[in-house]
Amino acid sequence: MADNLGQSSNPKRARIMPAEEEDRKEDLTLIESVMADEFTEAVKLIDVYVGRIADLRHISKLISALGGCLPIPARLQHLKRVGRDGQIILAEATELVKLLECEGFMEHDSRVGEGLGKYFKSKKLDEELVESLYTDLTVRKVAKDAPRLRWQYEEANGHWPCKFHPNKYVENLFKNTVFSETERKFHQQIMSAALFLAQNHEGKPFGICVNPKLKRIAAIGVGKSEKHPIMHCPMVLIDNVAVSQEGGVWHRSFQHDLEVEKDYILGGIEPDYIRLLTGKFTDIRFGAEPIKSAAEVKLDELPTHDDNLAKYGPYLCTGYDVYLTHEPCIMCAMALTHSRVRRVFFHRKTSRGALGSITKVHCVTGLNHHYEAFQIL
């Protein structure tokens, strides 16, 4: 999770389980979200200069006057300008010093208050209104960034009053309560199926791709890096998804002697995997939707709130959920990004894992697609 978790009063800690303990664990009881560091790290603080308001009846007039010469920058808009005990934020400490030096109102050995008084006079502000601001000047620490979660808000608000707009979904992600009991059981079942396949194949990494709308397995992949260095489990899984969509680079459609349900494709799933899973998990369903032709996609008849999977049918991993026995590396995490996967669930952390162990690829802001990541323990 975050690098500075130890600094937070309410951190979300990574749960790393020794390999031998994981092997003994059969019940998957926790689904923990892997969130960006800004949701899990301690509140960062910066210094600001604050002045004392001599007469609280003049707050509105004072805020208006300061807005013309010392506006609050956009990066600090989450802070309320007027705090407790009649104090008011004037400017970020370093920025105020730079401003006064640049305007020629402050030498290196002079005081900030003196320079600020000269600056106010140059702006022709009412002396009686602003005098107490520079004569009773102090430095306060305030939250550098807007709080994302309630616990961050409470911590930030303890330093200086700030604005906060709660997001219920993000709060539930942080608390690991985003899934209903039915959803949680389904995710645990699919991960159990992936681990079961791994146990029956010498512990090789396995991955399962699921259409969450249909609750059907669209493809299954196993790591084959002994055949080629880039044939990691997620790469093979993505290729098998492509097979189910009449594509694929490494594989052709698997031939099945199994009974195929009408309108579903089993080409991305090896027959032996289906036999193994149906012998243990009687309610798991298999089969990918066939791709839709342009004539079949009637956008005018579809509700605007439906996602692209519902609108256009299967395309790469758009709208799909991926379940992996092992945390993917950077290469595989980026491949999942380019495949436009919806969510990634993994079980075991790895030394080169890119969903929390060494980095969080799914949280990189510059990417044009992001997916949610969860560890199932």
Short mmCIF file of C-alpha atoms in Angstrom, two decimals:
data_model
loop_
_atom_site.label_atom_id
_atom_site.label_comp_id
_atom_site.label_asym_id
_atom_site.label_seq_id
_atom_site.Cartn_x
_atom_site.Cartn_y
_atom_site.Cartn_z
CA MET A 1 0.00 0.00 0.00
CA ALA A 2 1.31 3.46 0.76
CA ASP A 3 4.98 3.97 1.53
CA ASN A 4 4.26 6.16 4.58
CA LEU A 5 1.57 4.13 6.27
CA GLY A 6 3.36 4.30 9.58
CA GLN A 7 2.81 8.07 9.68
CA SER A 8 -0.98 7.82 9.51
CA SER A 9 -3.34 7.60 12.44
CA ASN A 10 -5.74 5.48 10.37
CA PRO A 11 -3.70 3.64 7.72
CA LYS A 12 -4.86 0.96 5.36
CA ARG A 13 -2.15 -1.64 5.68
CA ALA A 14 -1.11 -4.22 3.14
CA ARG A 15 -1.70 -7.78 4.22
CA ILE A 16 1.27 -9.89 3.19
CA MET A 17 0.97 -13.53 4.01
CA PRO A 18 3.95 -15.94 4.07
CA ALA A 19 3.78 -18.39 1.18
CA GLU A 20 3.58 -21.43 3.42
CA GLU A 21 0.69 -19.90 5.37
CA GLU A 22 -1.11 -19.06 2.13
CA ASP A 23 -0.79 -22.63 0.97
CA ARG A 24 -2.51 -23.83 4.14
CA LYS A 25 -5.30 -21.26 3.92
CA GLU A 26 -8.43 -22.57 2.21
CA ASP A 27 -11.14 -20.05 3.13
CA LEU A 28 -10.89 -16.73 1.31
CA THR A 29 -12.48 -14.40 3.84
CA LEU A 30 -11.30 -10.92 2.84
CA ILE A 31 -11.41 -8.85 -0.34
CA GLU A 32 -9.15 -5.86 0.17
CA SER A 33 -9.01 -2.98 -2.29
CA VAL A 34 -5.62 -1.74 -3.47
CA MET A 35 -6.04 2.01 -3.60
CA ALA A 36 -3.81 4.86 -4.73
CA ASP A 37 -1.46 6.22 -2.08
CA GLU A 38 -3.38 9.48 -1.71
CA PHE A 39 -6.18 7.47 -0.12
CA THR A 40 -3.98 5.63 2.35
CA GLU A 41 -1.07 7.87 3.32
CA ALA A 42 -0.93 10.36 6.16
CA VAL A 43 -2.06 13.94 5.55
CA LYS A 44 0.81 16.04 4.21
CA LEU A 45 1.27 19.48 5.76
CA ILE A 46 2.63 22.80 4.54
CA ASP A 47 3.30 26.11 6.29
CA VAL A 48 1.09 29.13 5.76
CA TYR A 49 1.16 32.60 7.25
CA VAL A 50 -1.98 33.51 9.16
CA GLY A 51 -2.97 36.85 10.61
CA ARG A 52 -5.37 37.86 13.38
CA ILE A 53 -8.67 39.51 12.54
CA ALA A 54 -9.07 42.53 14.82
CA ASP A 55 -12.83 42.85 14.38
CA LEU A 56 -14.82 39.81 13.29
CA ARG A 57 -17.58 42.06 12.02
CA HIS A 58 -15.29 43.00 9.13
CA ILE A 59 -14.59 39.44 7.88
CA SER A 60 -16.43 39.89 4.57
CA LYS A 61 -14.71 43.19 3.84
CA LEU A 62 -11.33 41.70 4.79
CA ILE A 63 -11.75 38.61 2.59
CA SER A 64 -12.69 40.84 -0.34
CA ALA A 65 -9.61 43.03 0.20
CA LEU A 66 -7.26 40.06 0.43
CA GLY A 67 -8.81 38.49 -2.67
CA GLY A 68 -7.43 41.38 -4.68
CA CYS A 69 -3.83 41.16 -3.48
CA LEU A 70 -3.36 37.75 -1.79
CA PRO A 71 -5.85 35.32 -3.35
CA ILE A 72 -5.83 31.73 -2.15
CA PRO A 73 -4.18 29.63 -4.91
CA ALA A 74 -6.17 26.83 -6.54
CA ARG A 75 -4.05 24.16 -4.84
CA LEU A 76 -5.26 25.39 -1.43
CA GLN A 77 -8.92 25.90 -2.27
CA HIS A 78 -9.82 22.98 -0.01
CA LEU A 79 -8.96 25.16 3.00
CA LYS A 80 -11.38 27.59 4.56
CA ARG A 81 -9.79 31.02 4.57
CA VAL A 82 -10.99 31.94 8.06
CA GLY A 83 -10.02 29.51 10.78
CA ARG A 84 -10.59 29.32 14.49
CA ASP A 85 -9.88 32.03 17.07
CA GLY A 86 -10.20 34.86 14.56
CA GLN A 87 -7.27 33.78 12.38
CA ILE A 88 -7.19 34.05 8.59
CA ILE A 89 -4.90 32.50 6.00
CA LEU A 90 -2.80 35.06 4.15
CA ALA A 91 -0.60 32.93 1.90
CA GLU A 92 1.62 29.87 1.70
CA ALA A 93 4.73 30.73 3.71
CA THR A 94 7.35 30.30 0.99
CA GLU A 95 5.19 32.00 -1.64
CA LEU A 96 4.57 35.05 0.55
CA VAL A 97 8.29 35.53 1.15
CA LYS A 98 8.96 35.25 -2.61
CA LEU A 99 6.25 37.78 -3.36
CA LEU A 100 7.53 40.33 -0.85
CA GLU A 101 11.13 39.93 -2.03
CA CYS A 102 10.12 40.21 -5.68
CA GLU A 103 8.09 43.38 -4.98
CA GLY A 104 11.00 44.90 -3.08
CA PHE A 105 9.24 45.10 0.28
CA MET A 106 11.46 42.65 2.11
CA GLU A 107 15.19 42.14 2.41
CA HIS A 108 16.72 38.83 3.47
CA ASP A 109 17.35 40.10 7.00
CA SER A 110 14.01 41.89 7.46
CA ARG A 111 10.81 40.55 8.98
CA VAL A 112 7.89 39.20 6.99
CA GLY A 113 5.43 41.29 8.98
CA GLU A 114 7.19 44.53 8.13
CA GLY A 115 7.32 43.65 4.44
CA LEU A 116 3.67 42.62 4.44
CA GLY A 117 2.67 45.94 6.00
CA LYS A 118 4.49 47.80 3.23
CA TYR A 119 2.85 45.56 0.63
CA PHE A 120 -0.63 46.29 1.98
CA LYS A 121 0.09 50.03 1.94
CA SER A 122 1.20 49.81 -1.71
CA LYS A 123 -2.18 48.21 -2.48
CA LYS A 124 -3.92 51.10 -0.65
CA LEU A 125 -5.76 48.81 1.76
CA ASP A 126 -7.53 50.25 4.77
CA GLU A 127 -4.83 50.36 7.45
CA GLU A 128 -7.27 49.89 10.29
CA LEU A 129 -8.68 46.83 8.53
CA VAL A 130 -5.39 45.03 7.85
CA GLU A 131 -2.99 46.25 10.56
CA SER A 132 -3.57 43.30 12.87
CA LEU A 133 -2.83 40.88 10.01
CA TYR A 134 0.84 41.82 9.77
CA THR A 135 1.45 42.88 13.37
CA ASP A 136 0.12 39.58 14.76
CA LEU A 137 1.52 37.25 12.13
CA THR A 138 2.14 33.52 12.81
CA VAL A 139 2.92 30.35 10.88
CA ARG A 140 0.47 27.45 10.91
CA LYS A 141 0.64 23.98 9.42
CA VAL A 142 -2.30 23.06 7.21
CA ALA A 143 -3.24 20.16 4.94
CA LYS A 144 -1.40 20.40 1.64
CA ASP A 145 -4.00 18.45 -0.35
CA ALA A 146 -7.76 18.07 -0.25
CA PRO A 147 -8.83 15.14 1.95
CA ARG A 148 -10.24 12.18 -0.01
CA LEU A 149 -11.62 10.15 2.90
CA ARG A 150 -13.32 11.01 6.15
CA TRP A 151 -10.40 9.93 8.34
CA GLN A 152 -8.13 12.24 6.32
CA TYR A 153 -10.65 15.05 6.68
CA GLU A 154 -10.75 14.62 10.44
CA GLU A 155 -6.95 14.69 10.59
CA ALA A 156 -6.67 17.69 8.25
CA ASN A 157 -9.47 19.56 10.00
CA GLY A 158 -7.58 19.24 13.26
CA HIS A 159 -4.85 21.44 11.82
CA TRP A 160 -7.06 23.95 10.01
CA PRO A 161 -10.73 23.93 8.94
CA CYS A 162 -11.13 22.54 5.45
CA LYS A 163 -13.82 21.60 2.95
CA PHE A 164 -14.80 17.98 2.38
CA HIS A 165 -17.12 16.27 -0.07
CA PRO A 166 -17.54 12.61 0.93
CA ASN A 167 -17.72 9.88 -1.70
CA LYS A 168 -19.63 6.89 -0.35
CA TYR A 169 -18.24 4.44 -2.91
CA VAL A 170 -14.62 5.42 -2.20
CA GLU A 171 -15.27 5.21 1.54
CA ASN A 172 -16.59 1.68 1.05
CA LEU A 173 -13.55 0.77 -1.03
CA PHE A 174 -11.30 1.90 1.79
CA LYS A 175 -13.33 -0.02 4.38
CA ASN A 176 -13.49 -3.12 2.14
CA THR A 177 -17.28 -3.04 2.24
CA VAL A 178 -17.95 -2.24 -1.42
CA PHE A 179 -19.29 -5.71 -2.24
CA SER A 180 -22.56 -7.22 -1.13
CA GLU A 181 -22.50 -10.65 0.45
CA THR A 182 -23.64 -12.24 -2.82
CA GLU A 183 -20.94 -10.44 -4.81
CA ARG A 184 -18.28 -11.32 -2.25
CA LYS A 185 -19.15 -15.01 -2.41
CA PHE A 186 -19.00 -14.97 -6.20
CA HIS A 187 -15.56 -13.33 -6.25
CA GLN A 188 -14.29 -15.80 -3.66
CA GLN A 189 -15.66 -18.73 -5.64
CA ILE A 190 -13.91 -17.69 -8.85
CA MET A 191 -10.63 -17.14 -7.00
CA SER A 192 -11.05 -20.55 -5.34
CA ALA A 193 -11.50 -22.01 -8.83
CA ALA A 194 -8.26 -20.39 -10.03
CA LEU A 195 -6.37 -21.68 -6.98
CA PHE A 196 -7.87 -25.14 -7.51
CA LEU A 197 -6.58 -25.20 -11.09
CA ALA A 198 -3.15 -24.10 -9.87
CA GLN A 199 -3.07 -26.88 -7.27
CA ASN A 200 -3.80 -29.40 -10.02
CA HIS A 201 -1.05 -28.03 -12.26
CA GLU A 202 2.02 -27.99 -10.03
CA GLY A 203 1.24 -24.55 -8.60
CA LYS A 204 1.52 -22.69 -11.90
CA PRO A 205 -0.04 -19.23 -12.00
CA PHE A 206 -3.61 -19.30 -13.29
CA GLY A 207 -6.00 -16.62 -14.40
CA ILE A 208 -9.72 -16.55 -15.09
CA CYS A 209 -11.55 -13.88 -17.06
CA VAL A 210 -15.23 -13.37 -16.23
CA ASN A 211 -18.06 -11.48 -17.84
CA PRO A 212 -19.56 -9.96 -14.65
CA LYS A 213 -22.90 -9.19 -16.28
CA LEU A 214 -23.48 -12.81 -17.22
CA LYS A 215 -21.46 -14.34 -14.35
CA ARG A 216 -19.73 -16.55 -16.92
CA ILE A 217 -16.09 -17.52 -17.39
CA ALA A 218 -15.01 -16.24 -20.81
CA ALA A 219 -11.42 -17.52 -20.78
CA ILE A 220 -8.84 -19.29 -18.63
CA GLY A 221 -5.05 -18.94 -18.90
CA VAL A 222 -2.00 -20.51 -17.31
CA GLY A 223 1.53 -19.15 -17.16
CA LYS A 224 3.81 -20.63 -19.82
CA SER A 225 6.97 -18.61 -19.36
CA GLU A 226 9.01 -21.80 -19.81
CA LYS A 227 7.90 -21.67 -23.45
CA HIS A 228 8.46 -17.95 -23.98
CA PRO A 229 9.66 -15.20 -21.59
CA ILE A 230 6.59 -13.04 -22.06
CA MET A 231 4.00 -15.81 -21.75
CA HIS A 232 3.10 -14.85 -18.20
CA CYS A 233 -0.29 -15.96 -16.97
CA PRO A 234 -2.13 -12.63 -17.62
CA MET A 235 -0.64 -12.43 -21.12
CA VAL A 236 -1.83 -15.95 -21.94
CA LEU A 237 -5.23 -15.17 -20.44
CA ILE A 238 -5.61 -12.02 -22.55
CA ASP A 239 -4.68 -14.01 -25.64
CA ASN A 240 -7.33 -16.60 -24.81
CA VAL A 241 -9.89 -13.83 -24.44
CA ALA A 242 -8.88 -12.73 -27.94
CA VAL A 243 -9.37 -16.33 -29.12
CA SER A 244 -12.96 -16.17 -27.90
CA GLN A 245 -13.35 -13.10 -30.12
CA GLU A 246 -11.94 -14.75 -33.26
CA GLY A 247 -8.44 -13.45 -32.63
CA GLY A 248 -5.39 -14.52 -30.63
CA VAL A 249 -1.68 -14.76 -31.38
CA TRP A 250 -0.47 -17.83 -29.52
CA HIS A 251 -3.50 -20.08 -29.60
CA ARG A 252 -6.27 -21.31 -31.79
CA SER A 253 -9.75 -21.92 -30.53
CA PHE A 254 -9.83 -24.93 -28.21
CA GLN A 255 -11.86 -27.79 -29.67
CA HIS A 256 -14.52 -29.12 -27.35
CA ASP A 257 -16.43 -32.36 -27.22
CA LEU A 258 -18.41 -30.81 -24.36
CA GLU A 259 -21.96 -29.69 -24.80
CA VAL A 260 -21.94 -26.01 -25.64
CA GLU A 261 -24.79 -23.80 -24.51
CA LYS A 262 -26.45 -21.97 -27.35
CA ASP A 263 -25.00 -18.55 -28.15
CA TYR A 264 -21.88 -18.99 -26.01
CA ILE A 265 -18.27 -19.68 -27.04
CA LEU A 266 -15.86 -21.97 -25.20
CA GLY A 267 -12.93 -21.36 -27.56
CA GLY A 268 -10.90 -19.49 -24.91
CA ILE A 269 -11.10 -22.29 -22.35
CA GLU A 270 -9.18 -25.57 -22.44
CA PRO A 271 -11.64 -28.51 -22.12
CA ASP A 272 -9.69 -30.12 -19.26
CA TYR A 273 -10.13 -26.98 -17.15
CA ILE A 274 -13.88 -27.15 -17.58
CA ARG A 275 -13.93 -30.81 -16.58
CA LEU A 276 -11.89 -30.11 -13.48
CA LEU A 277 -13.96 -27.14 -12.37
CA THR A 278 -17.37 -28.65 -13.04
CA GLY A 279 -16.39 -31.61 -10.87
CA LYS A 280 -15.82 -29.30 -7.89
CA PHE A 281 -17.85 -26.15 -8.57
CA THR A 282 -21.25 -27.21 -9.83
CA ASP A 283 -22.70 -23.73 -10.23
CA ILE A 284 -19.89 -22.11 -12.25
CA ARG A 285 -20.95 -21.30 -15.80
CA PHE A 286 -18.75 -21.09 -18.86
CA GLY A 287 -18.84 -19.37 -22.21
CA ALA A 288 -18.06 -15.99 -23.77
CA GLU A 289 -20.53 -13.92 -25.70
CA PRO A 290 -19.93 -13.92 -29.45
CA ILE A 291 -18.74 -10.65 -30.93
CA LYS A 292 -21.44 -8.46 -32.44
CA SER A 293 -21.53 -7.24 -35.99
CA ALA A 294 -22.07 -3.56 -36.72
CA ALA A 295 -25.62 -4.34 -37.77
CA GLU A 296 -26.35 -5.92 -34.39
CA VAL A 297 -25.28 -2.88 -32.41
CA LYS A 298 -28.35 -0.66 -32.23
CA LEU A 299 -27.23 2.24 -30.09
CA ASP A 300 -30.52 4.10 -30.34
CA GLU A 301 -32.30 1.28 -28.55
CA LEU A 302 -29.84 1.05 -25.65
CA PRO A 303 -30.11 3.02 -22.39
CA THR A 304 -27.46 5.71 -22.11
CA HIS A 305 -26.24 4.39 -18.75
CA ASP A 306 -25.18 0.98 -20.08
CA ASP A 307 -21.43 0.38 -20.33
CA ASN A 308 -19.51 -0.49 -23.48
CA LEU A 309 -19.75 -4.23 -22.87
CA ALA A 310 -23.53 -3.98 -22.90
CA LYS A 311 -23.54 -1.64 -25.88
CA TYR A 312 -21.06 -3.24 -28.22
CA GLY A 313 -20.60 -6.77 -26.94
CA PRO A 314 -17.18 -8.22 -26.08
CA TYR A 315 -14.14 -6.25 -27.21
CA LEU A 316 -10.77 -7.17 -25.72
CA CYS A 317 -11.34 -7.30 -21.93
CA THR A 318 -13.67 -4.30 -21.85
CA GLY A 319 -16.03 -4.69 -18.92
CA TYR A 320 -14.48 -8.01 -17.86
CA ASP A 321 -13.13 -8.97 -14.44
CA VAL A 322 -9.84 -10.85 -14.19
CA TYR A 323 -8.90 -13.19 -11.32
CA LEU A 324 -5.22 -14.10 -10.88
CA THR A 325 -3.57 -16.45 -8.43
CA HIS A 326 -0.51 -14.16 -8.44
CA GLU A 327 -0.09 -10.40 -8.51
CA PRO A 328 0.86 -9.35 -12.06
CA CYS A 329 4.20 -7.78 -12.94
CA ILE A 330 4.50 -4.37 -14.61
CA MET A 331 4.35 -5.86 -18.11
CA CYS A 332 1.19 -7.79 -17.33
CA ALA A 333 -0.43 -4.95 -15.38
CA MET A 334 0.06 -2.69 -18.40
CA ALA A 335 -1.26 -5.38 -20.73
CA LEU A 336 -4.41 -5.51 -18.59
CA THR A 337 -4.63 -1.73 -18.89
CA HIS A 338 -4.39 -1.85 -22.67
CA SER A 339 -6.97 -4.64 -22.70
CA ARG A 340 -9.32 -2.28 -20.84
CA VAL A 341 -10.14 -4.74 -18.09
CA ARG A 342 -12.73 -3.60 -15.55
CA ARG A 343 -11.32 -5.04 -12.30
CA VAL A 344 -8.40 -7.27 -11.30
CA PHE A 345 -8.53 -9.62 -8.32
CA PHE A 346 -5.36 -11.41 -7.21
CA HIS A 347 -4.48 -13.71 -4.34
CA ARG A 348 -0.76 -13.83 -3.71
CA LYS A 349 1.57 -10.84 -3.67
CA THR A 350 4.79 -11.24 -5.66
CA SER A 351 8.23 -9.65 -5.37
CA ARG A 352 7.77 -7.88 -8.71
CA GLY A 353 4.06 -7.27 -8.39
CA ALA A 354 2.75 -4.06 -9.92
CA LEU A 355 -0.56 -3.77 -8.04
CA GLY A 356 0.88 -2.77 -4.70
CA SER A 357 4.17 -4.57 -4.08
CA ILE A 358 6.62 -2.37 -6.00
CA THR A 359 4.22 0.06 -7.68
CA LYS A 360 0.54 0.56 -8.51
CA VAL A 361 0.19 0.62 -12.26
CA HIS A 362 -3.59 0.81 -12.06
CA CYS A 363 -3.29 4.14 -10.21
CA VAL A 364 -0.95 5.94 -12.63
CA THR A 365 -2.80 9.14 -13.49
CA GLY A 366 -1.37 9.57 -16.99
CA LEU A 367 -2.87 6.37 -18.38
CA ASN A 368 -5.99 6.56 -20.53
CA HIS A 369 -7.63 3.60 -18.79
CA HIS A 370 -7.77 2.57 -15.15
CA TYR A 371 -9.11 -0.51 -13.44
CA GLU A 372 -9.78 -1.32 -9.80
CA ALA A 373 -7.55 -3.84 -8.04
CA PHE A 374 -8.37 -6.12 -5.13
CA GLN A 375 -6.48 -8.74 -3.17
CA ILE A 376 -8.54 -11.75 -2.11
CA LEU A 377 -7.15 -13.37 1.04
#
